[in-house]
Amino acid sequence: MLNRLWLSAKLFTHQRSWTRHILYLTTIAVLLAVSLVLVFYTGGARSPYSYAVVLPALLGAAWFGVPGGFLTALLGALLLGLYVPLDTIGGEPQGPGHWLPRLVIFVFIGVIAGALHDRLRRQAQAVIEAERVDPMTGLPNLFALRAELDSSLGHRSADESRMALMLLRATDLAEIIDVIGLGADDKIMHEVAQYLLRVCPEVTGVYRFGGSELGFVIRAKDAQTLKRVAPTLHQAAAATFEVDGMPIRIEPAIGIGHVDINGEPWTDELIRRARVALRHATTMEREWVAYEPRIESNQKGTMELIAGVEQALQAGEFELHYQPKMRLADGQPAGAEALARWRQPSGEIVLPLAYILKLEQTSLIDEFSRFVIRAAIDYAGSGLLIPVSINLAARNVGDEDLIDTLIDSLQASGTPAAHFEVEVTESALMRDPETTTRMLARLRAAGIGVCIDDFGTGFASFGYLRRLPATNVKIDREFISPLEADAKARRLMQSIVEVGHALGLTVTAEGVETEGQARILADLGCDYGQGFLWSAAQPADGLQAWLDANDFAVGHRN
């Protein structure tokens, strides 16, 4: 805040306008007149007060530089020499020998003062400009962005009913730097900024917001313009650039903070909205997100939940619910998936969807996963509905200590390893394929099953999937819901099942909700189904009651 006030004061001091020129000229004229009157009434030009004429000369030099100092000093010396006698009492006039030397002295002082003030002004302007420019890329920086927003927010026209700030982050810039070295980030961000200025006319300025972030000021007529500009910016930023002879492509995410013409947010508020949207875009792995109050509300609620996770774990507020997996060939239970539920002191149950994505980005996911492992192993030891599968985050799969804990805990419990299964999403596998493959191989070597969750929604190639030490794939619900009404969806599903079987894997469909879907899946050769058609996730005693009520024979699936 102090830096902003200091910068604003300097800019105000060095601004030039006709109004301020007139003000200073008037001040100089008044001061000059006062000085001459003072000299006249103190005895004439012989008095030491004659040097008071230097004061308006110094003021002229301070505001107008060398010309101002020269002209003011010259004018003052001439007025003093021509109109003020040496001695007003005796009326003794001045001769050239009296006022010409004084004129030379006054002009010399005015010129020197003007030269010094010009130099100081240039140095101050250089400091101001340096503060407003990123030295590594030459792009305007955050100070310049704030100044632009302060000005633009106060001068929006009816044709620009929306004022927007777009923040673009190169989400993979750190990995690029690891490959080609320090300094690459500056070159990349400079290339991206220049290219976006050329291809998007709505962008009025590009600012270096941070190491991996750029800011764009957008003037748009309506929300539709913003929705059109955002994909254009994302596509342009994702183009391939050449840096030091190497082709580079960044993975951008964009957050949009905006305000209508009748809105009155401060500059900081507009920046905050853009940051909230950008954080949501990166967390949800979206190309771009426009600010909405609900996003902030959700993020605030998530932060509050995350802050309470550690205490909730210590207080035993978390529990596991189990959803059965059904063998489609005969409709019998063939295992269960353990799903965490947070039962708060009020009795309200919080589903993982409300906090799990954020939790996976913190170290708390380790303690949380250890709780899931312990509770699931206890249930698997009962042998009632096995195997029991748990979900591991990408961070968990790369944690060798956690994998050791899982294997050691299972062995210590005496529960057969075949009664246990780990589910990992396809996208999580691709975060660090080498480490993931090694950790999953350890699980398989210990006899633990490995399921690839959300199969078909990630980016893994079939060649990579073939090398994974997996035993099962779980097909995402988005492939299941259209099966009854869409022939193309059925053909796609059949292809996925065939690919899974070709890789030596059993196939599970999740999100099954109707008898028709279950029948189609069975006809297509899918091995297992899971969904509300049979049962929602419920506590262990509730699942046992469901098994008893339906007279199911339970045990390890083949």
Coordinates of C-alpha atoms in Angstrom, one line a residue:
M1 CA 0.0 0.0 0.0
L2 CA 2.8 2.4 0.9
N3 CA 4.5 1.6 -2.4
R4 CA 1.3 2.4 -4.3
L5 CA 0.9 5.8 -2.5
W6 CA 4.5 6.7 -3.2
L7 CA 4.2 5.9 -6.8
S8 CA 0.9 7.8 -7.1
A9 CA 2.5 10.9 -5.5
K10 CA 5.4 10.8 -7.9
L11 CA 3.2 10.4 -10.9
F12 CA 1.0 13.3 -9.7
T13 CA 4.1 15.5 -9.3
H14 CA 5.3 14.9 -12.8
Q15 CA 2.0 15.1 -14.6
R16 CA 1.7 18.0 -17.0
S17 CA -1.6 19.6 -17.9
W18 CA -2.7 23.1 -19.0
T19 CA -4.5 23.6 -15.7
R20 CA -1.4 22.9 -13.7
H21 CA 0.7 25.1 -16.1
I22 CA -1.6 28.0 -15.5
L23 CA -1.5 27.5 -11.8
Y24 CA 2.3 27.5 -11.7
L25 CA 2.5 30.5 -14.0
T26 CA 0.1 32.4 -11.8
T27 CA 2.2 31.5 -8.7
I28 CA 5.4 32.6 -10.4
A29 CA 3.8 35.9 -11.5
V30 CA 2.5 36.6 -8.0
L31 CA 5.8 35.7 -6.3
L32 CA 7.7 37.9 -8.8
A33 CA 5.3 40.8 -8.1
V34 CA 5.6 40.4 -4.3
S35 CA 9.4 40.3 -4.7
L36 CA 9.5 43.5 -6.6
V37 CA 7.2 45.3 -4.2
L38 CA 9.3 44.0 -1.3
V39 CA 12.5 45.4 -2.9
F40 CA 10.9 48.7 -3.7
Y41 CA 9.6 49.3 -0.1
T42 CA 12.8 48.2 1.5
G43 CA 14.9 50.9 0.0
G44 CA 15.5 50.0 -3.7
A45 CA 17.7 47.7 -5.7
R46 CA 20.7 48.4 -3.5
S47 CA 19.0 46.5 -0.7
P48 CA 19.9 42.8 0.0
Y49 CA 16.2 42.1 -0.6
S50 CA 16.8 42.5 -4.3
Y51 CA 17.9 38.9 -4.4
A52 CA 14.3 37.8 -3.6
V53 CA 13.8 37.9 -7.4
V54 CA 15.8 34.6 -7.4
L55 CA 12.9 32.8 -5.7
P56 CA 10.4 33.0 -8.7
A57 CA 13.4 32.1 -11.0
L58 CA 14.0 28.9 -8.9
L59 CA 10.2 28.1 -9.0
G60 CA 10.2 28.5 -12.8
A61 CA 13.2 26.3 -13.1
A62 CA 11.6 23.6 -10.9
W63 CA 8.5 23.4 -13.1
F64 CA 9.6 24.4 -16.6
G65 CA 13.3 23.4 -16.5
V66 CA 16.0 25.4 -18.2
P67 CA 13.7 27.6 -20.2
G68 CA 11.6 28.4 -17.2
G69 CA 14.6 29.3 -15.1
F70 CA 16.2 31.4 -17.8
L71 CA 13.0 33.4 -18.8
T72 CA 11.9 34.0 -15.2
A73 CA 15.3 35.1 -14.1
L74 CA 15.6 37.3 -17.2
L75 CA 12.2 38.9 -16.7
G76 CA 12.9 39.5 -13.0
A77 CA 16.3 41.1 -13.6
L78 CA 14.9 43.4 -16.3
L79 CA 12.0 44.5 -14.1
L80 CA 14.3 45.0 -11.2
G81 CA 16.8 47.0 -13.3
L82 CA 14.4 49.1 -15.4
Y83 CA 11.7 50.0 -12.9
V84 CA 13.3 49.8 -9.4
P85 CA 15.8 52.6 -8.6
L86 CA 19.0 52.0 -6.6
D87 CA 17.6 54.2 -3.9
T88 CA 13.9 54.9 -3.7
I89 CA 14.4 57.6 -1.0
G90 CA 16.8 59.7 -3.0
G91 CA 15.4 58.5 -6.3
E92 CA 18.8 57.5 -7.6
P93 CA 18.3 55.5 -10.9
Q94 CA 20.2 52.3 -11.9
G95 CA 22.6 52.4 -14.7
P96 CA 23.6 49.4 -16.9
G97 CA 26.6 48.9 -14.8
H98 CA 24.4 48.1 -11.8
W99 CA 21.7 45.9 -13.3
L100 CA 23.6 44.0 -16.1
P101 CA 25.9 42.1 -13.7
R102 CA 22.8 41.3 -11.6
L103 CA 21.0 40.1 -14.7
V104 CA 23.9 37.8 -15.6
I105 CA 24.0 36.4 -12.0
F106 CA 20.2 35.8 -11.9
V107 CA 20.1 34.1 -15.4
F108 CA 23.1 31.9 -14.4
I109 CA 21.3 30.8 -11.3
G110 CA 18.0 30.2 -13.2
V111 CA 19.7 28.1 -15.9
I112 CA 21.8 26.0 -13.5
A113 CA 18.7 25.4 -11.3
G114 CA 16.7 24.4 -14.4
A115 CA 19.4 22.0 -15.6
L116 CA 19.5 20.4 -12.2
H117 CA 15.7 20.0 -12.0
D118 CA 15.6 18.6 -15.5
R119 CA 18.1 16.0 -14.5
L120 CA 16.2 15.1 -11.3
R121 CA 13.0 14.9 -13.3
R122 CA 14.5 12.5 -15.8
Q123 CA 15.9 10.3 -13.1
A124 CA 12.5 10.3 -11.3
Q125 CA 10.7 9.4 -14.5
A126 CA 13.2 6.6 -15.1
V127 CA 12.5 5.2 -11.7
I128 CA 8.8 5.4 -12.3
E129 CA 9.1 3.7 -15.7
A130 CA 11.4 1.0 -14.1
E131 CA 8.8 0.3 -11.5
R132 CA 6.2 -0.1 -14.2
V133 CA 8.1 -2.5 -16.4
D134 CA 9.2 -6.1 -15.9
P135 CA 13.0 -6.0 -16.4
M136 CA 13.2 -9.5 -17.8
T137 CA 10.6 -9.3 -20.5
G138 CA 10.1 -5.5 -21.0
L139 CA 6.4 -6.0 -20.4
P140 CA 4.4 -3.7 -18.2
N141 CA 4.2 -5.2 -14.7
L142 CA 1.7 -5.3 -11.8
F143 CA 2.2 -1.6 -11.0
A144 CA 1.3 -0.6 -14.5
L145 CA -1.7 -3.0 -14.5
R146 CA -3.0 -1.3 -11.4
A147 CA -2.6 2.1 -12.9
E148 CA -4.4 1.0 -16.1
L149 CA -7.3 -0.5 -14.1
D150 CA -7.6 2.5 -11.9
S151 CA -7.9 4.7 -15.0
S152 CA -10.1 2.3 -17.0
L153 CA -12.6 1.6 -14.3
G154 CA -13.3 5.3 -13.9
H155 CA -13.7 5.9 -17.7
R156 CA -15.9 3.1 -19.0
S157 CA -18.3 4.1 -21.8
A158 CA -21.6 2.7 -22.8
D159 CA -20.0 0.8 -25.6
E160 CA -17.8 -0.9 -23.1
S161 CA -20.3 -2.2 -20.7
R162 CA -18.0 -4.8 -19.4
M163 CA -14.5 -4.4 -18.0
A164 CA -12.5 -7.6 -17.6
L165 CA -9.2 -8.7 -16.4
M166 CA -8.0 -12.0 -17.7
L167 CA -5.1 -13.8 -15.9
L168 CA -3.3 -16.5 -17.9
R169 CA -1.1 -19.0 -16.2
A170 CA 1.3 -21.4 -17.9
T171 CA 0.5 -24.4 -15.7
D172 CA 3.5 -26.5 -16.8
L173 CA 6.1 -23.7 -16.9
A174 CA 8.1 -25.2 -14.1
E175 CA 8.6 -28.5 -16.0
I176 CA 9.7 -26.6 -19.1
I177 CA 12.3 -24.7 -17.0
D178 CA 13.6 -28.0 -15.7
V179 CA 14.2 -29.1 -19.2
I180 CA 15.7 -26.0 -20.9
G181 CA 17.0 -24.0 -17.9
L182 CA 16.4 -20.8 -16.1
G183 CA 15.5 -17.7 -18.2
A184 CA 13.3 -19.8 -20.5
D185 CA 10.2 -18.6 -18.5
D186 CA 10.9 -14.9 -19.4
K187 CA 11.4 -15.7 -23.1
I188 CA 8.3 -17.9 -23.3
M189 CA 6.1 -15.4 -21.5
H190 CA 7.4 -12.5 -23.7
E191 CA 6.7 -14.6 -26.9
V192 CA 3.2 -15.5 -25.7
A193 CA 2.4 -11.9 -24.8
Q194 CA 3.5 -10.5 -28.2
Y195 CA 1.6 -13.2 -30.1
L196 CA -1.7 -12.6 -28.1
L197 CA -1.5 -8.9 -28.7
R198 CA -1.4 -9.6 -32.5
V199 CA -4.2 -12.1 -32.7
C200 CA -6.7 -10.7 -30.3
P201 CA -7.8 -7.1 -31.0
E202 CA -9.9 -7.0 -27.8
V203 CA -6.7 -7.1 -25.7
T204 CA -5.6 -3.5 -25.0
G205 CA -2.6 -4.4 -22.9
V206 CA -0.5 -7.4 -21.7
Y207 CA 1.1 -7.3 -18.3
R208 CA 3.6 -9.6 -16.6
F209 CA 1.5 -10.5 -13.5
G210 CA 3.9 -13.1 -12.1
G211 CA 6.6 -15.6 -13.0
S212 CA 4.2 -17.9 -14.9
E213 CA 1.2 -15.5 -15.3
L214 CA 0.2 -12.7 -17.7
G215 CA -2.7 -10.2 -17.2
F216 CA -4.9 -8.9 -20.1
V217 CA -7.2 -5.9 -19.9
I218 CA -10.3 -6.6 -22.0
R219 CA -13.0 -4.1 -23.0
A220 CA -16.1 -5.9 -24.1
K221 CA -19.7 -5.0 -24.9
D222 CA -21.2 -8.0 -23.2
A223 CA -20.6 -11.3 -21.6
Q224 CA -20.8 -13.1 -25.0
T225 CA -17.7 -11.2 -26.1
L226 CA -15.8 -12.4 -23.1
K227 CA -16.9 -16.0 -23.8
R228 CA -15.6 -15.6 -27.4
V229 CA -12.3 -14.0 -26.4
A230 CA -11.4 -16.5 -23.7
P231 CA -11.2 -19.6 -26.0
T232 CA -9.3 -17.5 -28.6
L233 CA -6.7 -16.5 -26.1
H234 CA -6.4 -20.0 -24.8
Q235 CA -6.0 -21.5 -28.2
A236 CA -3.4 -18.8 -29.2
A237 CA -1.4 -19.3 -25.9
A238 CA -1.3 -23.0 -26.5
A239 CA 0.4 -22.6 -29.9
T240 CA 3.9 -23.8 -30.4
F241 CA 6.7 -21.2 -29.9
E242 CA 10.4 -21.4 -30.6
V243 CA 12.7 -20.5 -27.8
D244 CA 16.4 -20.8 -28.2
G245 CA 15.8 -23.0 -31.3
M246 CA 13.6 -25.4 -29.4
P247 CA 9.8 -25.7 -30.0
I248 CA 7.9 -25.0 -26.8
R249 CA 4.2 -25.4 -26.1
I250 CA 2.7 -24.3 -22.7
E251 CA -0.5 -25.6 -21.2
P252 CA -2.5 -22.4 -20.3
A253 CA -5.3 -21.8 -17.9
I254 CA -7.3 -18.6 -17.8
G255 CA -9.3 -16.9 -15.1
I256 CA -11.6 -14.0 -15.9
G257 CA -12.6 -11.2 -13.4
H258 CA -15.2 -8.8 -14.8
V259 CA -17.6 -6.1 -13.8
D260 CA -20.6 -4.5 -15.5
I261 CA -20.6 -0.8 -16.2
N262 CA -22.8 -0.1 -13.2
G263 CA -20.6 -2.1 -10.9
E264 CA -18.0 -0.3 -8.8
P265 CA -15.3 -2.7 -7.7
W266 CA -11.9 -1.4 -6.7
T267 CA -8.9 -2.5 -8.7
D268 CA -7.8 -4.9 -6.1
E269 CA -11.3 -6.5 -6.1
L270 CA -11.2 -7.0 -9.9
I271 CA -7.7 -8.6 -9.6
R272 CA -9.0 -10.8 -6.7
R273 CA -11.9 -12.0 -8.8
A274 CA -9.6 -12.9 -11.7
R275 CA -7.3 -14.8 -9.3
V276 CA -10.3 -16.7 -7.8
A277 CA -11.4 -17.7 -11.3
L278 CA -7.8 -18.7 -12.3
R279 CA -7.4 -20.9 -9.2
H280 CA -10.7 -22.6 -10.0
A281 CA -9.6 -23.2 -13.6
T282 CA -6.3 -24.8 -12.6
T283 CA -7.9 -26.9 -9.8
M284 CA -10.6 -28.2 -12.1
E285 CA -8.2 -28.5 -15.0
R286 CA -10.5 -26.2 -17.1
E287 CA -9.2 -24.1 -20.1
W288 CA -10.9 -21.0 -18.7
V289 CA -13.3 -20.0 -16.0
A290 CA -15.2 -16.7 -15.5
Y291 CA -15.7 -15.4 -12.0
E292 CA -19.0 -16.2 -10.4
P293 CA -19.9 -15.6 -6.7
R294 CA -20.7 -19.3 -6.3
I295 CA -17.1 -20.2 -7.2
E296 CA -15.8 -18.1 -4.3
S297 CA -18.5 -19.5 -2.0
N298 CA -17.5 -23.0 -2.9
Q299 CA -13.8 -22.3 -2.5
K300 CA -14.4 -20.7 0.9
G301 CA -16.5 -23.6 2.0
T302 CA -13.8 -26.0 0.8
M303 CA -11.1 -24.1 2.7
E304 CA -13.2 -24.3 5.8
L305 CA -13.6 -28.0 5.4
I306 CA -9.9 -28.6 4.7
A307 CA -9.0 -26.7 7.8
G308 CA -11.2 -29.1 9.8
V309 CA -10.0 -32.4 8.2
E310 CA -7.0 -32.9 10.6
Q311 CA -9.1 -32.4 13.7
A312 CA -11.9 -34.6 12.2
L313 CA -9.4 -37.4 11.6
Q314 CA -8.2 -37.2 15.2
A315 CA -11.8 -37.1 16.5
G316 CA -12.8 -40.2 14.5
E317 CA -15.5 -38.3 12.4
F318 CA -14.6 -40.1 9.2
E319 CA -16.0 -43.5 8.3
L320 CA -16.2 -45.8 5.3
H321 CA -19.3 -46.7 3.4
Y322 CA -19.4 -49.6 1.0
Q323 CA -21.0 -49.9 -2.4
P324 CA -21.4 -53.4 -3.8
K325 CA -20.0 -54.5 -7.2
M326 CA -22.2 -57.0 -9.0
R327 CA -21.2 -59.8 -11.3
L328 CA -23.4 -59.2 -14.4
A329 CA -23.4 -62.8 -15.6
D330 CA -25.4 -64.0 -12.6
G331 CA -26.4 -60.8 -10.7
Q332 CA -24.4 -61.8 -7.6
P333 CA -22.3 -59.5 -5.4
A334 CA -18.6 -59.8 -6.2
G335 CA -16.8 -57.1 -4.1
A336 CA -17.3 -53.6 -2.7
E337 CA -15.8 -50.2 -3.1
A338 CA -14.9 -48.4 0.1
L339 CA -15.9 -44.7 0.0
A340 CA -15.1 -42.2 2.7
R341 CA -17.8 -40.2 4.5
W342 CA -17.4 -37.4 7.0
R343 CA -20.0 -37.5 9.7
Q344 CA -19.8 -34.1 11.4
P345 CA -20.9 -33.6 15.1
S346 CA -24.2 -32.2 13.8
G347 CA -24.9 -35.6 12.2
E348 CA -24.6 -34.1 8.7
I349 CA -22.6 -36.3 6.2
V350 CA -20.2 -34.5 3.9
L351 CA -19.4 -36.3 0.7
P352 CA -15.7 -36.4 -0.6
L353 CA -16.7 -34.3 -3.7
A354 CA -16.9 -31.2 -1.4
Y355 CA -13.2 -31.4 -0.3
I356 CA -11.3 -34.3 -1.9
L357 CA -9.8 -32.4 -4.9
K358 CA -8.3 -29.7 -2.6
L359 CA -7.3 -32.3 0.0
E360 CA -5.3 -34.2 -2.6
Q361 CA -3.2 -31.1 -3.1
T362 CA -2.1 -31.0 0.6
S363 CA -0.1 -33.3 2.8
L364 CA -3.3 -34.2 4.7
I365 CA -4.1 -36.6 1.9
D366 CA -1.4 -38.9 3.4
E367 CA -3.0 -39.2 6.8
F368 CA -6.5 -39.4 5.2
S369 CA -5.4 -42.3 3.0
R370 CA -3.8 -44.1 5.9
F371 CA -7.2 -43.9 7.7
V372 CA -8.9 -45.4 4.6
I373 CA -6.3 -48.1 4.4
R374 CA -6.7 -49.2 8.0
A375 CA -10.6 -49.1 8.0
A376 CA -10.8 -51.0 4.6
I377 CA -8.4 -53.7 5.7
D378 CA -10.4 -54.2 8.9
Y379 CA -13.5 -54.7 6.7
A380 CA -11.7 -56.9 4.2
G381 CA -10.6 -59.1 7.1
S382 CA -14.2 -60.0 7.7
G383 CA -14.4 -61.7 4.3
L384 CA -18.0 -60.7 3.9
L385 CA -18.0 -58.9 0.6
I386 CA -14.6 -59.1 -1.0
P387 CA -12.4 -57.9 -2.5
V388 CA -12.6 -54.4 -1.0
S389 CA -11.3 -51.6 -3.2
I390 CA -10.0 -48.2 -2.1
N391 CA -9.2 -45.1 -4.1
L392 CA -5.7 -43.7 -4.0
A393 CA -4.8 -40.2 -5.2
A394 CA -1.9 -39.5 -7.6
R395 CA 0.1 -38.2 -4.7
N396 CA -0.5 -41.5 -2.8
V397 CA 0.6 -43.7 -5.7
G398 CA 4.0 -42.0 -5.8
D399 CA 4.5 -42.2 -2.0
E400 CA 6.7 -45.2 -1.3
D401 CA 6.1 -45.0 2.4
L402 CA 2.4 -45.2 2.0
I403 CA 2.7 -48.2 -0.3
D404 CA 4.9 -49.8 2.3
T405 CA 2.2 -49.0 4.9
L406 CA -0.5 -50.6 2.8
I407 CA 1.4 -53.8 2.1
D408 CA 2.7 -54.2 5.7
S409 CA -0.7 -53.5 7.3
L410 CA -2.4 -56.0 5.1
Q411 CA 0.2 -58.7 5.9
A412 CA 0.0 -57.8 9.6
S413 CA -3.7 -58.2 9.6
G414 CA -3.6 -61.7 8.2
T415 CA -6.1 -60.7 5.5
P416 CA -5.3 -62.4 2.2
A417 CA -3.9 -59.8 -0.3
A418 CA -6.4 -61.1 -2.9
H419 CA -9.2 -59.6 -0.7
F420 CA -7.9 -56.1 -1.4
E421 CA -7.8 -53.8 -4.5
V422 CA -6.5 -50.4 -5.2
E423 CA -8.2 -48.0 -7.7
V424 CA -6.2 -45.3 -9.4
T425 CA -7.6 -42.9 -12.1
E426 CA -6.2 -43.0 -15.6
S427 CA -5.3 -39.3 -15.4
A428 CA -3.4 -39.9 -12.1
L429 CA -1.4 -42.6 -13.7
M430 CA -0.1 -40.1 -16.3
R431 CA 1.3 -37.6 -13.7
D432 CA 4.5 -39.7 -13.3
P433 CA 4.1 -42.9 -15.4
E434 CA 7.5 -44.4 -14.4
T435 CA 7.0 -44.0 -10.6
T436 CA 3.4 -45.1 -10.9
T437 CA 4.2 -48.2 -12.8
R438 CA 6.9 -49.2 -10.3
M439 CA 4.6 -48.6 -7.3
L440 CA 1.7 -50.6 -8.9
A441 CA 4.1 -53.4 -9.7
R442 CA 4.9 -53.6 -6.0
L443 CA 1.3 -53.9 -5.1
R444 CA 0.7 -56.7 -7.7
A445 CA 3.8 -58.5 -6.5
A446 CA 2.2 -58.5 -3.0
G447 CA -1.0 -60.0 -4.5
I448 CA -3.1 -56.8 -4.3
G449 CA -5.4 -56.1 -7.2
V450 CA -5.0 -52.9 -9.2
C451 CA -8.0 -51.2 -11.0
I452 CA -7.7 -48.4 -13.5
D453 CA -10.6 -46.1 -12.6
D454 CA -12.4 -43.8 -15.0
F455 CA -11.1 -45.8 -18.0
G456 CA -11.4 -44.0 -21.3
T457 CA -11.5 -40.4 -19.8
G458 CA -7.7 -40.0 -19.5
F459 CA -4.9 -39.7 -21.9
A460 CA -3.0 -43.0 -21.6
S461 CA -2.2 -44.8 -24.8
F462 CA -3.2 -48.5 -25.2
G463 CA 0.6 -49.2 -25.3
Y464 CA 1.1 -47.7 -21.9
L465 CA -2.0 -49.4 -20.5
R466 CA -0.7 -52.8 -21.8
R467 CA 2.5 -52.4 -19.7
L468 CA 0.6 -51.4 -16.5
P469 CA 0.4 -54.2 -13.9
A470 CA -3.4 -53.8 -13.6
T471 CA -6.1 -56.5 -13.1
N472 CA -9.2 -54.5 -13.7
V473 CA -10.6 -51.4 -15.5
K474 CA -13.6 -49.4 -14.4
I475 CA -15.5 -47.6 -17.2
D476 CA -16.7 -44.1 -16.3
R477 CA -20.4 -43.4 -16.0
E478 CA -20.5 -41.1 -19.0
F479 CA -20.2 -44.1 -21.2
I480 CA -23.0 -45.9 -19.4
S481 CA -25.9 -43.4 -19.2
P482 CA -26.6 -43.2 -23.0
L483 CA -26.5 -47.0 -23.7
E484 CA -30.2 -47.6 -23.9
A485 CA -30.9 -44.7 -26.4
D486 CA -27.8 -44.5 -28.5
A487 CA -26.5 -47.2 -30.8
K488 CA -23.2 -45.4 -31.2
A489 CA -22.7 -45.5 -27.4
R490 CA -23.3 -49.2 -27.4
R491 CA -20.8 -49.8 -30.2
L492 CA -18.3 -47.6 -28.3
M493 CA -18.9 -49.5 -25.1
Q494 CA -18.4 -52.8 -26.9
S495 CA -15.1 -51.6 -28.2
I496 CA -13.9 -50.5 -24.7
V497 CA -14.9 -53.9 -23.3
E498 CA -13.0 -55.7 -26.0
V499 CA -9.9 -53.5 -25.5
G500 CA -10.0 -54.3 -21.8
H501 CA -10.3 -58.0 -22.4
A502 CA -7.6 -57.8 -25.0
L503 CA -5.3 -56.4 -22.4
G504 CA -6.1 -59.2 -20.0
L505 CA -8.3 -57.1 -17.7
T506 CA -11.7 -57.6 -16.2
V507 CA -14.1 -54.8 -16.9
T508 CA -16.4 -53.0 -14.4
A509 CA -19.0 -50.4 -15.4
E510 CA -19.9 -47.7 -12.8
G511 CA -22.9 -45.6 -12.6
V512 CA -25.4 -48.3 -13.6
E513 CA -28.9 -47.1 -12.8
T514 CA -31.4 -49.2 -14.9
E515 CA -32.1 -52.8 -15.6
G516 CA -31.8 -52.0 -19.3
Q517 CA -28.2 -50.7 -18.9
A518 CA -27.3 -53.8 -16.9
R519 CA -28.7 -56.1 -19.5
I520 CA -26.9 -54.3 -22.4
L521 CA -23.6 -54.4 -20.4
A522 CA -24.0 -58.1 -19.8
D523 CA -24.8 -58.7 -23.5
L524 CA -21.6 -56.8 -24.5
G525 CA -19.5 -59.0 -22.2
C526 CA -18.9 -56.5 -19.4
D527 CA -17.9 -58.4 -16.3
Y528 CA -19.1 -56.3 -13.4
G529 CA -21.4 -53.4 -12.6
Q530 CA -21.7 -50.9 -9.8
G531 CA -24.4 -48.3 -9.3
F532 CA -27.7 -47.2 -7.7
L533 CA -29.5 -50.0 -9.6
W534 CA -28.4 -52.3 -6.8
S535 CA -27.3 -50.1 -3.9
A536 CA -25.9 -46.8 -2.9
A537 CA -22.8 -46.7 -0.7
Q538 CA -23.8 -47.4 2.9
P539 CA -22.2 -48.3 6.3
A540 CA -21.0 -51.8 6.9
D541 CA -24.0 -52.8 8.9
G542 CA -26.3 -51.3 6.3
L543 CA -24.6 -53.3 3.6
Q544 CA -24.8 -56.4 5.6
A545 CA -28.6 -55.9 6.1
W546 CA -28.9 -55.4 2.3
L547 CA -27.1 -58.6 1.6
D548 CA -29.2 -60.5 4.1
A549 CA -32.5 -59.0 2.8
N550 CA -31.6 -60.2 -0.8
D551 CA -30.3 -63.5 0.4
F552 CA -27.0 -63.0 -1.5
A553 CA -24.2 -65.5 -1.3
V554 CA -21.0 -63.4 -0.8
G555 CA -17.4 -64.1 -1.1
H556 CA -14.3 -63.5 -3.2
R557 CA -15.1 -63.1 -6.9
N558 CA -13.4 -65.2 -9.5

